[in-house]
Short mmCIF file of C-alpha atoms and ligand atoms in Angstrom, two decimals:
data_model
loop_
_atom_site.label_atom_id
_atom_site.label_comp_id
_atom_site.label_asym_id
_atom_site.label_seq_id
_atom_site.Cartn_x
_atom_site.Cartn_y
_atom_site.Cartn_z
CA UNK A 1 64.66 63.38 89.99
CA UNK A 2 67.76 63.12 88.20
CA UNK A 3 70.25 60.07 89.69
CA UNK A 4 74.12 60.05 88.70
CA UNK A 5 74.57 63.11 88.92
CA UNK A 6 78.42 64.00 87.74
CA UNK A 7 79.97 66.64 89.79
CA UNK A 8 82.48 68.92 88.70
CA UNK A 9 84.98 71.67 90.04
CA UNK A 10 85.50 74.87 88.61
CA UNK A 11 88.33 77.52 89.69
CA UNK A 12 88.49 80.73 88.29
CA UNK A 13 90.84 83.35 89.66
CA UNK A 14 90.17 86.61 89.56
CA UNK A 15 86.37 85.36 89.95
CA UNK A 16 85.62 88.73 91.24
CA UNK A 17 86.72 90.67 87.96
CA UNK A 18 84.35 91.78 85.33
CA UNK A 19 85.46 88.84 82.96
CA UNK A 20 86.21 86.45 85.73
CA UNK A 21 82.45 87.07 87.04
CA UNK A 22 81.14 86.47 83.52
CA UNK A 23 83.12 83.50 83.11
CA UNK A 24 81.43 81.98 86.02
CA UNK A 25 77.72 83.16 84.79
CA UNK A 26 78.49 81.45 81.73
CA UNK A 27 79.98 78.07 83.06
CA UNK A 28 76.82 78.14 85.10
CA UNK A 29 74.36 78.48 82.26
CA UNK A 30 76.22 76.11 80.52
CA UNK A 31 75.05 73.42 83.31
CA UNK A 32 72.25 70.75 82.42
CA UNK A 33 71.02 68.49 84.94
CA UNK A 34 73.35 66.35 84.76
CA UNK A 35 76.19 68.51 86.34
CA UNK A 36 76.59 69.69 89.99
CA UNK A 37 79.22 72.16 90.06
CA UNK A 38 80.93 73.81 92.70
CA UNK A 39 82.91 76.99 91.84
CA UNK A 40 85.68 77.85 93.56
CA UNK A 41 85.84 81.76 93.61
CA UNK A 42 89.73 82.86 94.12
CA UNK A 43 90.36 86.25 95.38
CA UNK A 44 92.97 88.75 97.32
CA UNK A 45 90.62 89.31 99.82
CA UNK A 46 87.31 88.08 101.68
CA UNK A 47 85.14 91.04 101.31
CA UNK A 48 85.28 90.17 97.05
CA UNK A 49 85.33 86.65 97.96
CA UNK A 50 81.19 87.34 99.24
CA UNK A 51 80.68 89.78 97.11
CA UNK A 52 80.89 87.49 94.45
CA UNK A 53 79.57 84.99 95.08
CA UNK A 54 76.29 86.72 96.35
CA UNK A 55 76.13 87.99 92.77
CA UNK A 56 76.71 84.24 91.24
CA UNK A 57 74.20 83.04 93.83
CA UNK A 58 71.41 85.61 92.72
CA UNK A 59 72.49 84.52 89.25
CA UNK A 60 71.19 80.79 89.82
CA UNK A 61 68.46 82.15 91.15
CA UNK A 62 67.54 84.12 87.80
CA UNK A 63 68.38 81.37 85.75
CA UNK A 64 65.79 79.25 87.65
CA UNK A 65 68.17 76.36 88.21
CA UNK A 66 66.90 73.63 90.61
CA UNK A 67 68.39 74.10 94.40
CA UNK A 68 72.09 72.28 94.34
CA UNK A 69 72.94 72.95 90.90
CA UNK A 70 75.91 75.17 92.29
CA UNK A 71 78.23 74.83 95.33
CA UNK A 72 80.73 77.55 96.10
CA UNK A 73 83.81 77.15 97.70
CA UNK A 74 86.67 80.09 97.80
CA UNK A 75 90.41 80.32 97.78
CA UNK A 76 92.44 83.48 99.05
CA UNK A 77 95.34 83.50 96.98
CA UNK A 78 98.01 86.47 95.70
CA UNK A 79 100.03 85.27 92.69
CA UNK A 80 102.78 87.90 93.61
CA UNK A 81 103.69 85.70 97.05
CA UNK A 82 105.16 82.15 96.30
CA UNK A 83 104.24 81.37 100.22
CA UNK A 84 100.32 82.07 99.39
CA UNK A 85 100.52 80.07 95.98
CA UNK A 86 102.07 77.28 98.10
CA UNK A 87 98.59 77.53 100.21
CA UNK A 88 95.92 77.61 97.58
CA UNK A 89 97.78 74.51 96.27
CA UNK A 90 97.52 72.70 99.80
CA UNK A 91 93.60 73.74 99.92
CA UNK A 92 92.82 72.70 96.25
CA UNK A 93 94.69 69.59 97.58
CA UNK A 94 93.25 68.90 100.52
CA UNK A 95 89.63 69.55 99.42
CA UNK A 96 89.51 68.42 95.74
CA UNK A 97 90.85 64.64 94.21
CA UNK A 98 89.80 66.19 90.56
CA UNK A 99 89.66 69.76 88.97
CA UNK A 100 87.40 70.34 85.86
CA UNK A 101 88.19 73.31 84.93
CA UNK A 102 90.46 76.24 85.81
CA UNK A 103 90.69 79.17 84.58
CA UNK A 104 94.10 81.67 85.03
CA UNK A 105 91.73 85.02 84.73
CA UNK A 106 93.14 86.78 87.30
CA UNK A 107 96.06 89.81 85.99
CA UNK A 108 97.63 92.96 86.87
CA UNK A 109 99.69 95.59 85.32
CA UNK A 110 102.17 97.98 87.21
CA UNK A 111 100.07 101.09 85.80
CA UNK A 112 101.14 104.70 86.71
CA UNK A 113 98.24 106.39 85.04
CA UNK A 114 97.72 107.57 81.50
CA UNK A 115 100.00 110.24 79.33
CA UNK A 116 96.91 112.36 78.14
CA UNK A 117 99.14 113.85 75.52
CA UNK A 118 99.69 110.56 73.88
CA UNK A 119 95.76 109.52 74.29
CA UNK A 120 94.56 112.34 72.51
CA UNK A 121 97.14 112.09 69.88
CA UNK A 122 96.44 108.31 69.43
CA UNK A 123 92.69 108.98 69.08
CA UNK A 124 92.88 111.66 66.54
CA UNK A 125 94.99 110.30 64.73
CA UNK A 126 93.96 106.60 64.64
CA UNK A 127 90.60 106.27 67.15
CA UNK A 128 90.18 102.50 66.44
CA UNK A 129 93.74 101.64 67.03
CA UNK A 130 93.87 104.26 70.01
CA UNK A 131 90.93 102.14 71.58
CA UNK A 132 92.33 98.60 70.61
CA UNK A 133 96.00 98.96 70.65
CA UNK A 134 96.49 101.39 73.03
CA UNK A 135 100.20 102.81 74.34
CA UNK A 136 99.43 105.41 76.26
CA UNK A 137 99.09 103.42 79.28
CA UNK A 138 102.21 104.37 81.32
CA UNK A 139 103.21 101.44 83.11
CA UNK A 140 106.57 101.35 85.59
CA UNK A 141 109.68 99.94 84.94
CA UNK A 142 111.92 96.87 87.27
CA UNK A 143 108.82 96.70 89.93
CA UNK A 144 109.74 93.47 91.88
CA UNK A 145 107.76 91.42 94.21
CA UNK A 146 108.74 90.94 97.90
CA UNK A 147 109.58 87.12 96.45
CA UNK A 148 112.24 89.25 94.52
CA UNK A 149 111.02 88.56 90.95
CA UNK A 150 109.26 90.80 88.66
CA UNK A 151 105.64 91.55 90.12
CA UNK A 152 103.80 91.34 86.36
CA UNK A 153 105.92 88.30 85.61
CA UNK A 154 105.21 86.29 88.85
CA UNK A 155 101.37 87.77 89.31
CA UNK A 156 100.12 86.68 85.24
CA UNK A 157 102.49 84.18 84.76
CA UNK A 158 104.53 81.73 87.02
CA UNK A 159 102.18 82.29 89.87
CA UNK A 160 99.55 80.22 88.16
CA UNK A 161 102.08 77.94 86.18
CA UNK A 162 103.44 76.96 89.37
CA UNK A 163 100.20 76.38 90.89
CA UNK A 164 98.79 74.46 88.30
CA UNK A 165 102.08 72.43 87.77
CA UNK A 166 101.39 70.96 91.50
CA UNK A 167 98.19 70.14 90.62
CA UNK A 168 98.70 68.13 87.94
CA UNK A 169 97.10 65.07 89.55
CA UNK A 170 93.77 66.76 90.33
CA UNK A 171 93.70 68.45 86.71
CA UNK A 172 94.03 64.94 85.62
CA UNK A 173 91.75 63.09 87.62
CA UNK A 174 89.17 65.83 86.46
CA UNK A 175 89.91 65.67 82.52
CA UNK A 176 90.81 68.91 83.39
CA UNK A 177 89.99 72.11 81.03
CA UNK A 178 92.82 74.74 81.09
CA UNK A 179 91.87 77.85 79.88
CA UNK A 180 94.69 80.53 79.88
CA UNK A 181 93.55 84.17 79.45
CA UNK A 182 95.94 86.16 77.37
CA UNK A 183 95.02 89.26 74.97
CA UNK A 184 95.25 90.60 71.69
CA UNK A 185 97.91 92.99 72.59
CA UNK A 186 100.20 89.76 73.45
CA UNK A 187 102.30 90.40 70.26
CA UNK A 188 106.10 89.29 70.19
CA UNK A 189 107.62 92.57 70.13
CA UNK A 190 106.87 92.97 74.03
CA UNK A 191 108.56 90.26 75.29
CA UNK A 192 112.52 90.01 74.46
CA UNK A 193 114.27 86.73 75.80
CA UNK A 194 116.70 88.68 77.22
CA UNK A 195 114.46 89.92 80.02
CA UNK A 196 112.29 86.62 81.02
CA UNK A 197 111.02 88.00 84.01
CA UNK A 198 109.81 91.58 82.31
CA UNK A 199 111.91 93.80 84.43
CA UNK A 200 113.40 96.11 81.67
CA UNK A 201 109.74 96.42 80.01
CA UNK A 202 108.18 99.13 79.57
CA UNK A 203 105.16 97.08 78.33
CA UNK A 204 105.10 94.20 81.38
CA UNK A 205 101.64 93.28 80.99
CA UNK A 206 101.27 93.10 77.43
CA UNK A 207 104.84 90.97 77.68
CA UNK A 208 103.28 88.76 80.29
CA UNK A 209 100.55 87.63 77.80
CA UNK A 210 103.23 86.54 75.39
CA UNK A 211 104.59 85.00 77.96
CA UNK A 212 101.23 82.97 78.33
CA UNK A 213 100.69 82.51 74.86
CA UNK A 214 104.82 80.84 74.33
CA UNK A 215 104.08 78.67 77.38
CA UNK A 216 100.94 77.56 76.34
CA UNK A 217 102.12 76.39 73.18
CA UNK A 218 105.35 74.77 74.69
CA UNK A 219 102.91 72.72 77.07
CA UNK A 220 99.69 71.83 75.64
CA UNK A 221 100.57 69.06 73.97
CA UNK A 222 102.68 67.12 76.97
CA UNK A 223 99.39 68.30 79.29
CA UNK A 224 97.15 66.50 76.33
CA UNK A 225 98.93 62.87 76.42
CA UNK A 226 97.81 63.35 80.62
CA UNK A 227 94.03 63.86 79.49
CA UNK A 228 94.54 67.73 80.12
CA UNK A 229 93.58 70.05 77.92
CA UNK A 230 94.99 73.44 77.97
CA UNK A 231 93.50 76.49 75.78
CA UNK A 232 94.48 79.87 75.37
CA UNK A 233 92.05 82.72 74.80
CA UNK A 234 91.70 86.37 74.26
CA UNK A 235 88.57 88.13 75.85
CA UNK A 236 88.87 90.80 72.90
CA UNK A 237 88.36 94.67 74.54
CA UNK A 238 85.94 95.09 77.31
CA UNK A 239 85.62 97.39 80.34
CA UNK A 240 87.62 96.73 83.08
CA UNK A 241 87.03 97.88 87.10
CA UNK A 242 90.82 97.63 87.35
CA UNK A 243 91.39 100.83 85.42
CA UNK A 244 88.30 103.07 86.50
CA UNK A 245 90.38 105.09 89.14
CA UNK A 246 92.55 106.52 85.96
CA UNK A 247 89.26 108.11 84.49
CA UNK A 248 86.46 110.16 85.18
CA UNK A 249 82.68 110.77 84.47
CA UNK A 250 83.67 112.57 80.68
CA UNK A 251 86.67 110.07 79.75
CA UNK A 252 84.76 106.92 81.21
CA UNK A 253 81.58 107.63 78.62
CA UNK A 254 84.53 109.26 76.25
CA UNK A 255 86.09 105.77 76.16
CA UNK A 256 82.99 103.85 75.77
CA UNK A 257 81.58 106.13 72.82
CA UNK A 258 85.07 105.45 71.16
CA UNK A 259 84.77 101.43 71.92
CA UNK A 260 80.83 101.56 70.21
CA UNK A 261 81.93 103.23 67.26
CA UNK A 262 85.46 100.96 66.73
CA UNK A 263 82.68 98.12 66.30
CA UNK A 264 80.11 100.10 64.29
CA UNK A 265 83.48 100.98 62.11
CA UNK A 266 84.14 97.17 61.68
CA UNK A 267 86.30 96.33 64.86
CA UNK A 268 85.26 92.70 65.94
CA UNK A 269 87.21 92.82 69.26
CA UNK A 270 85.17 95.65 70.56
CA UNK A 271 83.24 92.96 73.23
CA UNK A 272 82.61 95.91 75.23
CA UNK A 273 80.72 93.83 77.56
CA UNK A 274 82.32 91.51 79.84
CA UNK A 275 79.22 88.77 79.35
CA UNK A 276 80.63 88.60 75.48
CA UNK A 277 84.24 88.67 76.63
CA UNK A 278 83.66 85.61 78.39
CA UNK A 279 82.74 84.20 75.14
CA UNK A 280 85.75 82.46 74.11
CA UNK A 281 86.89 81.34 77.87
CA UNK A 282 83.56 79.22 78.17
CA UNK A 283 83.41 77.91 74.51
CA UNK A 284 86.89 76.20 74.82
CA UNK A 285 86.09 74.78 78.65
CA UNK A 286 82.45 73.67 77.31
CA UNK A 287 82.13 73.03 73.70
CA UNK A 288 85.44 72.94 71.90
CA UNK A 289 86.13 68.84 70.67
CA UNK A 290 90.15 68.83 71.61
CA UNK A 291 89.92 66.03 68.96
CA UNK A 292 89.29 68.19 66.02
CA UNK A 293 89.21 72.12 67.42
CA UNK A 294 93.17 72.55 66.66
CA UNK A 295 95.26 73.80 70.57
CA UNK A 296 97.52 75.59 68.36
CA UNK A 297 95.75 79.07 68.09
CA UNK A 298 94.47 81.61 70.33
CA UNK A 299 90.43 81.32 70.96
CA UNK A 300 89.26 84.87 70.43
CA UNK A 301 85.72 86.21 71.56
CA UNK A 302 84.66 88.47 69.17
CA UNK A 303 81.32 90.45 68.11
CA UNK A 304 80.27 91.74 64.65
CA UNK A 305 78.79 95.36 64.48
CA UNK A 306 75.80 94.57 65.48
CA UNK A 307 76.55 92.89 68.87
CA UNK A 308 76.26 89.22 67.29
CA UNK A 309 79.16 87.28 69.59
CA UNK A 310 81.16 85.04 67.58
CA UNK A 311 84.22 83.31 67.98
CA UNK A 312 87.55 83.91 66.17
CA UNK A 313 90.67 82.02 65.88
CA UNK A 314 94.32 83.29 65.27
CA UNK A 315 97.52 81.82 64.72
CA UNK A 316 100.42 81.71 67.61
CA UNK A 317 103.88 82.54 66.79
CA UNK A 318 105.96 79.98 68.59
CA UNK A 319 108.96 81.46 68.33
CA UNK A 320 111.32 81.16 71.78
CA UNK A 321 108.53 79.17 73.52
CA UNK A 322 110.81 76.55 74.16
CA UNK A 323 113.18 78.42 76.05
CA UNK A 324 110.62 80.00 77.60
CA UNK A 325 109.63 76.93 79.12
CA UNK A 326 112.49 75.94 80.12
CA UNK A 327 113.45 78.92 81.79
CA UNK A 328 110.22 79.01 83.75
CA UNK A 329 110.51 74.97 84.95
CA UNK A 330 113.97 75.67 86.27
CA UNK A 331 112.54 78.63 88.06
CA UNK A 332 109.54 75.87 89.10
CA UNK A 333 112.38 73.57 90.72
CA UNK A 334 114.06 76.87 92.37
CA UNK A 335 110.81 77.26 93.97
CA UNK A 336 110.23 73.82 95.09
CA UNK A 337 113.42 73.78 97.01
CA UNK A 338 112.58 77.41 98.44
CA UNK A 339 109.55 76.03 99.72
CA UNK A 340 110.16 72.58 100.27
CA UNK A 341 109.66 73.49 104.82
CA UNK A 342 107.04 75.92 104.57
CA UNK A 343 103.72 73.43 104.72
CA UNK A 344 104.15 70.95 107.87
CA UNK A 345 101.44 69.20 109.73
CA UNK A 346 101.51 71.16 113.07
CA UNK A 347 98.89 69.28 114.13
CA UNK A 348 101.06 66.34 115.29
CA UNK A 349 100.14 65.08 119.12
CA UNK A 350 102.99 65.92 121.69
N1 NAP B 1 89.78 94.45 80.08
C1 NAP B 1 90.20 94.15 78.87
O1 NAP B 1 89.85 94.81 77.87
C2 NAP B 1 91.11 92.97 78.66
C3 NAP B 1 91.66 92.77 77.40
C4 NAP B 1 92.47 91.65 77.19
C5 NAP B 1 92.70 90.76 78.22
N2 NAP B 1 92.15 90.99 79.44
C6 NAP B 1 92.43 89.99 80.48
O2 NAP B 1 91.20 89.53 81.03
C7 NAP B 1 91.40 89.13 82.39
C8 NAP B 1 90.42 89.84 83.27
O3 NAP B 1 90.51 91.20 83.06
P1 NAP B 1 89.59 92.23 83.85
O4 NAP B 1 89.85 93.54 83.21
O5 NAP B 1 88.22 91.68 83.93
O6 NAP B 1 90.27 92.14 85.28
P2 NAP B 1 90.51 93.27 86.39
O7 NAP B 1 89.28 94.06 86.60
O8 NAP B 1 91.78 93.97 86.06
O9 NAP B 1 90.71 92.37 87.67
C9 NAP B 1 91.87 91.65 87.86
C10 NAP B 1 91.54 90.41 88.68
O10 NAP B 1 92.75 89.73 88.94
C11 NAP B 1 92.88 89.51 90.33
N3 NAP B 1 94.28 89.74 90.68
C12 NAP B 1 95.03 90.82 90.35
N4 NAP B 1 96.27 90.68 90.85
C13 NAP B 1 96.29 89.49 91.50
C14 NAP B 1 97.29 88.79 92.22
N5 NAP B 1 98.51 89.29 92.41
N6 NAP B 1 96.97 87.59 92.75
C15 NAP B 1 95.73 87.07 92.61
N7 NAP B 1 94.73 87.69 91.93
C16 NAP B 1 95.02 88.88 91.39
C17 NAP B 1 91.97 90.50 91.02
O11 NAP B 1 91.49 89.87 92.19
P3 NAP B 1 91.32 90.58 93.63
O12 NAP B 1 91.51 92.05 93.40
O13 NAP B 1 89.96 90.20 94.03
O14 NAP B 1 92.35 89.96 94.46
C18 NAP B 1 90.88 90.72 90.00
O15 NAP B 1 89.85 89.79 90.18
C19 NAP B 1 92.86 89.48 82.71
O16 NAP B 1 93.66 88.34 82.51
C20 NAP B 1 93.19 90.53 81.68
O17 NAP B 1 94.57 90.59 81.42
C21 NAP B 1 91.39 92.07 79.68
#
């Protein structure tokens, strides 16, 4: 029997999404018996909440790991409303002194469907960039959230920057493991400082993960002097459940033939699968030294054309990631006054 065991806390939001899920499979693989770890499994809603965490429990089951390795825990919680963020912050508080690990997975887009036009120009003309790049996405424009700030903005990025700025002392007691979850399509030309909050984008979600990749780089090294450390990844291209309703039975397969033959034609980002998405997530939470594996690029999970997984660096342009920043923290302090009545103890004695 082993004795001292060390426990540790893992939350992952968007647990229930295809990389989410995998991200959890391979934090739990990762485990020797030396670790008892209890995931916490974030979701909108309670229905995903079990779903998932039947899945992860038939997963430890598979793996054969002794009874205990894995505790699960769950935390409703919708980035888009500042009142619910306030909550998962009291529950993480109230239940957990440290946090191990946490990773922002969770995302949205304000998608409107695809132009089919566009698609099937993109693909003839360019398949591998029409399947790794693509623009054909239509996505709306100035879509707020009932907090008043733009839904993409709030849900992928100060949701979980506000969330994890109030639980700095947890992340710290737990030596904690950041791992932000941004893409390859975060390039600077979607995000102008001029529109911080993404309302004039046409591109929201692909600005958001700028977004994460300029405040990442603006923090990592402040969260590093508290014992934090914060990575930034890119799952590569992988299916998604999120955008199954835009496709059907012919452009589903249509889209996967296109993603197999990107690799076989020398794309590395092709994952595909969401088990070698969550490649780069887990490597930087698990494996990466922060001593000598640099904070200062974007953790890519990549496979070579033969499904080998490996893992591929690439530089971050810092520009306007200090403004950035500072915009966001004054938005942070906004917030804190907004919200300063909303938690009380109600359970005071009369
Ligand atoms: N798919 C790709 O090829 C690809 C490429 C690059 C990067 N990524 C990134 O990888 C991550 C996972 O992608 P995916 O495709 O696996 O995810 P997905 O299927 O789109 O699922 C999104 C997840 O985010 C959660 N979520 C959405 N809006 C939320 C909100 N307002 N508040 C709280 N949770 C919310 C959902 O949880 P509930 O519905 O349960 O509430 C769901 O678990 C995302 O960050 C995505 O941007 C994906």
């Amino acid at each position: 029997m082993t004795t001292n065991v060390r426990k540790e806390v893992a939350v992952i939001t968007g647990t229930n999404s295809n990389l989410g899920l995998n991200i959890a499979y391979r934090l739990i693989e990762s485990l020797d018996s030396s670790k008892r770890l209890t995931i916490v499994v974030t979701s909108r809603t309670l229905p995903r909440v079990r779903e998932v965490i039947g899945l992860l429990k038939k997963h430890v089951i598979k793996l054969n790991k002794p009874l205990g390795t894995v505790d699960y825990d769950y935390l409703l919680v919708d980035f888009t409303n500042m009142v619910s963020v306030l909550g998962a912050w009291y529950e993480l508080n109230k239940n957990y002194k440290a946090i191990n690990y946490f990773f922002v997975n969770a995302a949205q887009g304000v998608y409107d469907g695809i132009d089919w036009v566009g698609a099937v120009k993109e693909v003839c003309t360019n398949p591998i960039d029409a399947v790794t790049f693509p623009s054909y996405k239509i996505q709306r424009v100035g879509v707020k959230s009932k907090d008043d700030m733009g839904l993409v903005f709030q849900a992928n990025v100060f949701g979980p920057f506000y969330l994890l700025r109030k639980l700095l002392s947890q992340l710290e007691a737990g030596k904690a493991r950041v791992v932000w979850v941004s893409s390859i399509m975060a390039e600077p030309k979607y995000f102008s400082p001029k529109d911080m909050q993404l309302l004039e984008s046409n591109s929201s979600y692909e600005g958001s993960k700028r977004l994460v990749d300029l405040l990442h780089v603006a923090t990592y090294q402040e969260l590093k002097k508290r014992g934090i450390h914060q990575y930034v990844v890119q799952p590569g291209i992988f299916t998604s459940h999120s955008f199954y309703k835009y496709l059907n039975i012919f452009t589903y397969y249509g889209m996967l033939l296109l993603f197999y033959l990107a690799r076989l034609l020398g794309s590395k980002w092709h994952n595909i699968d969401g088990y070698k998405a969550a490649n780069a997530p887990v490597y930087v939470a698990t494996l990466a030294n922060p001593r000598f594996d640099t904070q200062n690029v974007k953790f890519g999970s990549a496979t070579s054309f033969d499904g080998m997984e490996f893992i591929e660096k690439t530089p971050l342009d810092p520009t306007g990631s200090s403004d950035v920043h500072h915009y966001i923290e004054k938005k942070c302090e906004e917030w804190d006054v907004k919200l300063k009545d909303q938690i009380s103890n109600t359970r005071v004695p009369i």
